[in-house]
Short mmCIF file of C-alpha atoms in Angstrom, two decimals:
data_model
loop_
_atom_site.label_atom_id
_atom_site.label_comp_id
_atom_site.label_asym_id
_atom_site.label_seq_id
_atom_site.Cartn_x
_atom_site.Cartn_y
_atom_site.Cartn_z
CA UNK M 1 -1.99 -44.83 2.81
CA UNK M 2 1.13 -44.68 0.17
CA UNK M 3 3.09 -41.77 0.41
CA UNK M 4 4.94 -40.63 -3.38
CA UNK M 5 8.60 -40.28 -2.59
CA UNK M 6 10.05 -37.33 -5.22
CA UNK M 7 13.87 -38.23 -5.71
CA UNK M 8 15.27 -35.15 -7.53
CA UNK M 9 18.96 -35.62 -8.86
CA UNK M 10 21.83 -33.75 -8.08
CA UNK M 11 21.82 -32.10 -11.45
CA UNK M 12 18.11 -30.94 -11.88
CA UNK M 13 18.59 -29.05 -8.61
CA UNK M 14 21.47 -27.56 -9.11
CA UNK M 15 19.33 -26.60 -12.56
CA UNK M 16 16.12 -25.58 -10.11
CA UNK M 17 18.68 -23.48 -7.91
CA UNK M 18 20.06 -21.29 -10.82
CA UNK M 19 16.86 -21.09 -12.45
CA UNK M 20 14.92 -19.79 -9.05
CA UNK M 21 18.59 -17.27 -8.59
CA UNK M 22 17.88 -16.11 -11.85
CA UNK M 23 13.98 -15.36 -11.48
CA UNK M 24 14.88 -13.59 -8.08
CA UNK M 25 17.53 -11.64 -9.73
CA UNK M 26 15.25 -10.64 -12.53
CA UNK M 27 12.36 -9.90 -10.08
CA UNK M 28 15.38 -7.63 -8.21
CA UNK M 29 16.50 -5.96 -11.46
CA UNK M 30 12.80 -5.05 -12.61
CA UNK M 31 11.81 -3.65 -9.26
CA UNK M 32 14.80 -1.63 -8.94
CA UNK M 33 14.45 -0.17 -12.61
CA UNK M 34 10.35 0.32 -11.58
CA UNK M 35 11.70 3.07 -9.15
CA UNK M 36 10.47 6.62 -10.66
CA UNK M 37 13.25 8.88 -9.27
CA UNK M 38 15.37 11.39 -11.34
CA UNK M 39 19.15 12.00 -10.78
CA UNK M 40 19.07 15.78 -9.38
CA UNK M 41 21.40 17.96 -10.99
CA UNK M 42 23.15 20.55 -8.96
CA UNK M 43 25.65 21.20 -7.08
CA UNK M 44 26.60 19.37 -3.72
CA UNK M 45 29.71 21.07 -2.36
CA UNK M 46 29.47 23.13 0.86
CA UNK M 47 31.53 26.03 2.26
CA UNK M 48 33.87 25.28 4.99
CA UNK M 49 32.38 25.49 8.83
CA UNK M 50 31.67 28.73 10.46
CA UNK M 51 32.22 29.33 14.09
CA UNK M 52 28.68 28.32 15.02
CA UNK M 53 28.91 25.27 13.51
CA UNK M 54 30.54 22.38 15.66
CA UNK M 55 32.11 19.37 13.22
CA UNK M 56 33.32 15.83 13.99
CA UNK M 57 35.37 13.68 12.13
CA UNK M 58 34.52 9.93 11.17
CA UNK M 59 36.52 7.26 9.65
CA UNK M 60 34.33 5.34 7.39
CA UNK M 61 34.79 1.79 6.96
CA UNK M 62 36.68 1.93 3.72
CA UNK M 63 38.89 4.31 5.32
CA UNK M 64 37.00 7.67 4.22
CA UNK M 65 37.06 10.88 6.48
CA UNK M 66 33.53 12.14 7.03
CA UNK M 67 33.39 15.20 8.65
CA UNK M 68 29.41 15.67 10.63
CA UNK M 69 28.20 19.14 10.89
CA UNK M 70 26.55 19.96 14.18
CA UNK M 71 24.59 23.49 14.22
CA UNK M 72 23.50 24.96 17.23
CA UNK M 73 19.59 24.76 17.88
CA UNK M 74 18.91 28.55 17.99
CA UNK M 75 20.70 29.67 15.03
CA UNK M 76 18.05 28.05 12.87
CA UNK M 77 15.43 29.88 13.59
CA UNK M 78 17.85 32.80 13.47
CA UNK M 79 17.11 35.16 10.14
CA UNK M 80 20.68 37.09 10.78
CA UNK M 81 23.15 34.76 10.46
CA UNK M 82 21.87 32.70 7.55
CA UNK M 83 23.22 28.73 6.92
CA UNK M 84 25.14 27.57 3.70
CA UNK M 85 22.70 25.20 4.50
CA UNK M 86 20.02 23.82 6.84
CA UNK M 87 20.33 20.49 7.30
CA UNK M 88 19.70 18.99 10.37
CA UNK M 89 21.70 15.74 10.19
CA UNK M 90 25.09 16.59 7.41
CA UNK M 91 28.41 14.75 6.35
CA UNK M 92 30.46 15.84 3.78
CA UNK M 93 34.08 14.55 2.44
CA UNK M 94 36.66 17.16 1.50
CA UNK M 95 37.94 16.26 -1.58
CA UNK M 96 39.81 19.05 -4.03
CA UNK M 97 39.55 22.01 -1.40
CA UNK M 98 35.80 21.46 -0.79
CA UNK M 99 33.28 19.92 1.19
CA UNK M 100 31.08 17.82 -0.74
CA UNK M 101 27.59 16.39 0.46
CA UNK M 102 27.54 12.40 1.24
CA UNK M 103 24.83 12.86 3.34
CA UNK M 104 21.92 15.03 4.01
CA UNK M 105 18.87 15.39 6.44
CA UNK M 106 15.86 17.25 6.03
CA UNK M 107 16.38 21.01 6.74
CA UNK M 108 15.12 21.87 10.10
CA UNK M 109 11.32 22.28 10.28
CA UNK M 110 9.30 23.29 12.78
CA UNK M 111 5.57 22.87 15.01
CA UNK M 112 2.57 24.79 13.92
CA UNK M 113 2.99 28.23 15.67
CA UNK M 114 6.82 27.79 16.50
CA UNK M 115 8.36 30.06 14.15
CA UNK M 116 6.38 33.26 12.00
CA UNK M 117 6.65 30.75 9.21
CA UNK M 118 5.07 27.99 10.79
CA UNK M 119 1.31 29.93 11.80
CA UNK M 120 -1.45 29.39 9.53
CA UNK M 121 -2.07 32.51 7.95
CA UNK M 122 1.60 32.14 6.81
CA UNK M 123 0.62 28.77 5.21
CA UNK M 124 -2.70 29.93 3.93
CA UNK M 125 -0.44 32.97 2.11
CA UNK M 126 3.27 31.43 1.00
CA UNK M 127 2.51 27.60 -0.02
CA UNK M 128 1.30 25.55 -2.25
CA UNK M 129 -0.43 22.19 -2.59
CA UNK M 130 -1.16 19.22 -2.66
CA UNK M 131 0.48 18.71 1.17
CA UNK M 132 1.47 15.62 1.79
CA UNK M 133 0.40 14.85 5.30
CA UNK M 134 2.53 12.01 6.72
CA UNK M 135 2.16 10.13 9.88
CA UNK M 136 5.38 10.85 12.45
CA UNK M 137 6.39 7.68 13.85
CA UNK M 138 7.68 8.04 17.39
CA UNK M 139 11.59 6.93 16.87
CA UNK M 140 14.72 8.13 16.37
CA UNK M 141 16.41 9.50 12.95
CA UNK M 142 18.32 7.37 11.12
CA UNK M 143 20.27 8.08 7.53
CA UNK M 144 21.74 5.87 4.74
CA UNK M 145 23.74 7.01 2.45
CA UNK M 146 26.31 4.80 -0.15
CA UNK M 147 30.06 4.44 0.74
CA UNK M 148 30.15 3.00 -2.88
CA UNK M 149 28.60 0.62 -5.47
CA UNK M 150 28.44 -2.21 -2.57
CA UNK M 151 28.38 -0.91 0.91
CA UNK M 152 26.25 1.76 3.08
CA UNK M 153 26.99 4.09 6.07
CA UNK M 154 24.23 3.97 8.25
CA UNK M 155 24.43 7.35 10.70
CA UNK M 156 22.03 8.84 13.21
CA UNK M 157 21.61 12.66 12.77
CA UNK M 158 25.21 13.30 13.64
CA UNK M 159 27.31 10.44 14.48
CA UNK M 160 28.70 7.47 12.83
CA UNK M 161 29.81 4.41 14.42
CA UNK M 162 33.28 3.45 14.61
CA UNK M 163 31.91 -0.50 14.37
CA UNK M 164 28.93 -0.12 11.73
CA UNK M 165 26.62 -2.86 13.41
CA UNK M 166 27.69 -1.11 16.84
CA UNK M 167 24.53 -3.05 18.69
CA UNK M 168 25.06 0.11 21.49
CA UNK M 169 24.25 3.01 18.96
CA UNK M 170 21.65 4.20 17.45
CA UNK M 171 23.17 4.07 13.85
CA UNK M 172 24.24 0.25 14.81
CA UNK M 173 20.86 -0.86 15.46
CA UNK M 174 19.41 0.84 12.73
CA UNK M 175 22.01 -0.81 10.05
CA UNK M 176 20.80 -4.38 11.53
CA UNK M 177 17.42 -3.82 10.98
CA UNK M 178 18.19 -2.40 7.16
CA UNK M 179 20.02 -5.91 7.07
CA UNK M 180 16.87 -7.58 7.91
CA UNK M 181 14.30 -5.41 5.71
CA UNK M 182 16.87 -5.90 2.77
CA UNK M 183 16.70 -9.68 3.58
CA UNK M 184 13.08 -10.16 4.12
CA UNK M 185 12.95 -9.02 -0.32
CA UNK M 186 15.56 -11.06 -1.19
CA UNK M 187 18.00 -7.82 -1.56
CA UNK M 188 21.38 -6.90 -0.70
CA UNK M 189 23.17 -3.93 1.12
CA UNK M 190 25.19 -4.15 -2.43
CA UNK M 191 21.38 -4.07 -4.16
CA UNK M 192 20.73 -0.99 -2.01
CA UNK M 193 24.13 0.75 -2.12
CA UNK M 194 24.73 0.94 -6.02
CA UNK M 195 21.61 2.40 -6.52
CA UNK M 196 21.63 4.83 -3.73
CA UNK M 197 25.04 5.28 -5.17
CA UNK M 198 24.26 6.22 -8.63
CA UNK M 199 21.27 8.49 -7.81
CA UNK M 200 23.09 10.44 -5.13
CA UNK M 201 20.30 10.56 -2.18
CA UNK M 202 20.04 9.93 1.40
CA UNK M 203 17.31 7.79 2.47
CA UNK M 204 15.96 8.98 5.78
CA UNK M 205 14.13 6.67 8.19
CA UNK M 206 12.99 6.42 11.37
CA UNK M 207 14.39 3.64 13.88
CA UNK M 208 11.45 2.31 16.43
CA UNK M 209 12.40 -0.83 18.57
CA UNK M 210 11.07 -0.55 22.05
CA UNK M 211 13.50 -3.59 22.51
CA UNK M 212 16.37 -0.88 22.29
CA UNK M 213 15.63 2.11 23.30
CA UNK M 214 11.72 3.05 24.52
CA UNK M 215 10.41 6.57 23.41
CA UNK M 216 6.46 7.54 24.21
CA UNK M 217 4.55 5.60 21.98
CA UNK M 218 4.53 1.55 21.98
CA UNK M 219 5.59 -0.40 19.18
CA UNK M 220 4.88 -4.34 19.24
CA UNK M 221 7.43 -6.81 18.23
CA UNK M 222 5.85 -7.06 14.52
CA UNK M 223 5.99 -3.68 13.87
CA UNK M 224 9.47 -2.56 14.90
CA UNK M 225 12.13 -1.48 12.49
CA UNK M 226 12.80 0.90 9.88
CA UNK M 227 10.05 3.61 9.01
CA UNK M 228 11.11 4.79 5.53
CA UNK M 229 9.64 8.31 5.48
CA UNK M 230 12.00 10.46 3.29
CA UNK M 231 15.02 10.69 0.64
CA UNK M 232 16.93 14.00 0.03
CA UNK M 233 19.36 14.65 -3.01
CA UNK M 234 22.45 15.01 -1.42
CA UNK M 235 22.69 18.58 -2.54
CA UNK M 236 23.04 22.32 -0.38
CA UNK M 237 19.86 23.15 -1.02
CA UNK M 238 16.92 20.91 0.26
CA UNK M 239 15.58 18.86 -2.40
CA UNK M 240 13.28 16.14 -1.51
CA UNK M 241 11.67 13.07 -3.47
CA UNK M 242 7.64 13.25 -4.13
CA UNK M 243 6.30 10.28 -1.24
CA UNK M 244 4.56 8.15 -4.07
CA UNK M 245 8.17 7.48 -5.04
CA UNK M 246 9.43 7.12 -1.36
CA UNK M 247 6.58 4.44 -0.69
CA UNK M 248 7.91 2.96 -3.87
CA UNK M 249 11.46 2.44 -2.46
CA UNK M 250 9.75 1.26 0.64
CA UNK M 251 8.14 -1.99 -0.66
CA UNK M 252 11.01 -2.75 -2.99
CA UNK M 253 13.36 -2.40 -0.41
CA UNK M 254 11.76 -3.76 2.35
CA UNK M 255 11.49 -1.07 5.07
CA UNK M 256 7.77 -0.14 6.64
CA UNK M 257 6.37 2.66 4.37
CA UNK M 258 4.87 5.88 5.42
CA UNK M 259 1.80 6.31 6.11
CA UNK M 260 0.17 9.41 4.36
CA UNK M 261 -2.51 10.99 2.66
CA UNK M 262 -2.58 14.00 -0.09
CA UNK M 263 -5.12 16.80 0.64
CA UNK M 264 -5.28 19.96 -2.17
CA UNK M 265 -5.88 23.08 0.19
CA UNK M 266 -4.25 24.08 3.47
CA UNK M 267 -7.95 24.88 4.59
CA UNK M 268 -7.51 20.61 4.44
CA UNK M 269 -4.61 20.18 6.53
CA UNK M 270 -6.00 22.84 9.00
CA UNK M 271 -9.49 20.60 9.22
CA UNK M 272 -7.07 17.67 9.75
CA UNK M 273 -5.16 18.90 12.22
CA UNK M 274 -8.16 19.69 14.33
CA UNK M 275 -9.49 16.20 13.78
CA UNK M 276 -6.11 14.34 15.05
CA UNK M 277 -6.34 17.05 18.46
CA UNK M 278 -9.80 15.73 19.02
CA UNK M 279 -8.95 11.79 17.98
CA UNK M 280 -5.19 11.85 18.96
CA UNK M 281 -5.38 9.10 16.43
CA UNK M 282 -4.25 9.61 12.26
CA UNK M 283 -4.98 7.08 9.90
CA UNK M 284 -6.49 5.32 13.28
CA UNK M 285 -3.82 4.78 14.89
CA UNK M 286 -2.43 7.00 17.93
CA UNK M 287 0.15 9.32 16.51
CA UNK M 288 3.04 11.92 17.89
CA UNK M 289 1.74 13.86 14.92
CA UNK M 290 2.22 14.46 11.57
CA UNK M 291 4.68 15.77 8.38
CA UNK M 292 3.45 17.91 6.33
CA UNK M 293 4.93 18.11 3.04
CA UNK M 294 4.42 21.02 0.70
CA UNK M 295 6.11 23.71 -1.93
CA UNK M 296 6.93 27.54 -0.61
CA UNK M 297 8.43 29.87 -3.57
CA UNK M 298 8.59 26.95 -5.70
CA UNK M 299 10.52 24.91 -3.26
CA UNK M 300 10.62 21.81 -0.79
CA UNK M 301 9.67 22.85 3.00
CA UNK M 302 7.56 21.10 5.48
CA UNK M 303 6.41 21.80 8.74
CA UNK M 304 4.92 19.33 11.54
CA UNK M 305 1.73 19.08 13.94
CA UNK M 306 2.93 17.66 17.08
CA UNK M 307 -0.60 15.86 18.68
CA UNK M 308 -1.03 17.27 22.35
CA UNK M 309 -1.67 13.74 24.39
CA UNK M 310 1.70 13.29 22.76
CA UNK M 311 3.39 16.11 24.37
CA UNK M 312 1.38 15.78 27.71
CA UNK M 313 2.87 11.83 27.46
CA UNK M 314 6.06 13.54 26.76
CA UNK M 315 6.13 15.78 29.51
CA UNK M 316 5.70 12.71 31.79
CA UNK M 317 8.81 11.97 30.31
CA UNK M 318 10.67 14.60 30.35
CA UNK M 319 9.47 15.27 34.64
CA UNK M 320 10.23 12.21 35.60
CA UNK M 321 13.96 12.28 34.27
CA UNK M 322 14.22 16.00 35.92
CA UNK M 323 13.24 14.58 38.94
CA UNK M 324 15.21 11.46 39.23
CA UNK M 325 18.31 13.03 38.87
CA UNK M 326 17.68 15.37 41.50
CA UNK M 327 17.24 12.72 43.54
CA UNK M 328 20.10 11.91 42.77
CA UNK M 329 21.72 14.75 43.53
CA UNK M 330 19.68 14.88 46.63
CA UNK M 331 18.12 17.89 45.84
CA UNK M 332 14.60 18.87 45.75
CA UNK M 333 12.61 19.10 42.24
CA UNK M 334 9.21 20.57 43.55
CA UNK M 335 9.24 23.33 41.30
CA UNK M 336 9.55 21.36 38.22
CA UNK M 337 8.44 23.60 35.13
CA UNK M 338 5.15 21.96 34.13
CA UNK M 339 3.09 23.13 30.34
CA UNK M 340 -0.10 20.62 31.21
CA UNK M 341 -2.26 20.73 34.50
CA UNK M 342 -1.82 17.14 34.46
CA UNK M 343 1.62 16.71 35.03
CA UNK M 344 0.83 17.62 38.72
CA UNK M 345 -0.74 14.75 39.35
CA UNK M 346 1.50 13.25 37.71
CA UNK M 347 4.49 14.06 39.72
CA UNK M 348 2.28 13.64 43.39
CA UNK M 349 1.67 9.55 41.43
CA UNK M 350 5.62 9.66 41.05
CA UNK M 351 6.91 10.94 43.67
CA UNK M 352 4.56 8.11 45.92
CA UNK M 353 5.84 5.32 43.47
CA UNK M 354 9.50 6.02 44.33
CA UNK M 355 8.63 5.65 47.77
CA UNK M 356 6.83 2.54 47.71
CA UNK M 357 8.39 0.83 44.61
CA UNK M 358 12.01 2.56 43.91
CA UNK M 359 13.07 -1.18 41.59
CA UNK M 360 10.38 0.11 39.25
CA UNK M 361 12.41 3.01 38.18
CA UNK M 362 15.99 1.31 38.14
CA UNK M 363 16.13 1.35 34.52
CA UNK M 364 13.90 4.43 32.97
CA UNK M 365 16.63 6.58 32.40
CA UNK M 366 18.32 3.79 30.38
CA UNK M 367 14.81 4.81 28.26
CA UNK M 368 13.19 1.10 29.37
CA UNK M 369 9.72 1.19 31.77
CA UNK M 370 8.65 4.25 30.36
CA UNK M 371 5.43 3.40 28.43
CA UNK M 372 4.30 0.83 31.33
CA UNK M 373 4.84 4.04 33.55
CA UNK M 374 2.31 6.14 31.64
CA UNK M 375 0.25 3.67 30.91
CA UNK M 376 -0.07 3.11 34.77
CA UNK M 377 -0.29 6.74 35.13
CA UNK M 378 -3.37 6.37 32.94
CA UNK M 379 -5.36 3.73 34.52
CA UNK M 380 -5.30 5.32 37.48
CA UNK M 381 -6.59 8.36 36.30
CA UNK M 382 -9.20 7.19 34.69
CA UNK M 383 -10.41 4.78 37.87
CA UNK M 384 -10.27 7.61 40.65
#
């Protein structure tokens, strides 16, 4: 057989090389300027801190203070003390005597039946469609925002990290993956940041990497990373980009994009919602719930279904740390507060698994072993 050797010379490659740089670079400048989302005019400066509100200070990496609002749980649902704004997840800079936005989370939201707001003959009487219902991945919070035209800051809800690839932390972690998303499109963190930049907005994604940190729900190797499900004008009041355009910014950028459907009527999201308690699964896969995206007085608010085998897997959770550090504390944890009939049996299964098999629990409250646990749990439920 002859093989065809192809010599190429030192000067048509370098020629091939610039020529492929300058198709990618197009191809980068086209999808970028594809992006359908309007710079939102209004303001974005914020009063100083009250006394219920707890702040930190950060020093970015080029040198910036960023101050990180932290507002106790319980005043949000409060109605008499109300919030210059409610974020959940804010840094601002003071510049010129005021706090301006760099940074902003979605304002608090709540379950279906948590709050008078959140029951569904409030829904059925104060909002308006379409809802979009998006799939909650089962991670952690994580926020981008621009330092400038060429670098991000990558936060969790309320922290940033003094290193910015900080492999411990949760905004660390998440800023490697964006690294590799960004990479896997032939993009830049300076691609990213000067248009982030420009427009003003916080993307908001979720981190899941069972490698890090486990949480209820199992994520395989290929599908770990960052879940872009939001982006938020960085502005007081909530403003929120439509999810067509989020998915958008997904696939140019690179992250996993959400998962969602857009139904016209709440009657819709009720029928749904009754359909995912029955299932546990949305969009066919098994779910911690789901987002659901709407307009109330003409403005951005949401609310979420949590699915109940979520929060009974939860609760496993939740028991077993309660009852691990107890023994620690060599104290007795028998009258653990349980919400599911379940979690009895679940506790008699634990409590005879740290007797015979202690090891197995070495490293669950470093959040590792905790979906094998249920999973465990499970199968021997279902064999008895």
């Amino acid at each position: 057989m002859t093989h065809l050797i192809y010599s190429i010379s030192p000067a048509w490659s370098a020629k091939f090389n610039y020529w492929f740089i300058s198709v990618i670079l197009h191809l980068k400048c086209n999808s970028i300027q594809s992006i359908e989302i309007d710079n939102y005019k209004e303001t974005n400066e914020v009063v100083a801190p009250a006394a219920n509100q707890r702040v930190v200070n950060y020093t970015t990496r080029d040198q910036t203070i960023w101050t990180s609002w932290r507002i106790e749980e319980k005043i949000y649902k409060s109605h008499r003390d109300p919030l210059p704004s409610k974020a959940r997840g804010l840094f601002t800079v003071h510049e010129d005597g005021v706090h301006r936005v760099v940074v902003r989370g979605y304002d608090k939201f709540f379950n279906v039946g948590e709050t008078d707001d959140t029951q569904w003959d409030a829904f059925r009487e104060g909002t308006e469609g379409p809802y979009d219902v998006t799939l909650k991945e089962n991670g952690c919070i994580i926020l981008i925002s621009a330092l400038s035209e060429s670098s991000l800051a990558v936060t969790s809800k309320h922290a940033l990290p003094k290193v910015q690839d900080d492999e411990y932390s949760h905004a660390g972690v998440g800023y490697k993956w964006l690294c590799k998303h960004l990479a896997s499109v032939h993009m830049t963190e300076r691609d990213l940041a000067e248009w982030i930049y420009h427009k003003d907005i916080t993307l908001v994604a979720e981190l899941c990497d069972d490698e890090f940190e486990e949480h209820v729900l199992e994520y395989e190797p290929a599908n770990r990373g960052l879940y872009l499900h939001g982006i938020n004008y960085n502005t007081m009041e909530y403003h929120t980009v439509p999810m067509d355009a989020v998915r958008q910014v997904a696939v140019v950028f690179g992250f996993f994009p959400p998962e969602y459907i857009s139904l016209q009527n709440i009657q819709g999201v009720e029928d749904m919602s009754q359909e995912m308690q029955r299932t546990h699964k949305f969009l066919g896969r098994e779910v911690e719930g789901v987002v659901v995206r709407c307009k109330k007085g003409g403005k951005d608010f949401q609310f979420k279904i949590k699915d109940r085998q979520y929060l009974q897997y939860r609760e496993y959770r939740e028991v077993t740390n309660i009852i691990l550090s107890a023994k620690d504390k060599k104290k007795d944890a028998k009258n653990v507060w349980k919400r599911y009939e379940k979690t009895s049996d679940y506790i008699d299964w634990l409590e005879s698994l740290i007797q015979t098999d202690p090891d197995r629990l070495k490293d669950y409250r470093k959040k590792k072993g905790i979906i094998s646990m249920r999973k465990d749990f499970e199968k021997e439920i279902k064999s008895r």
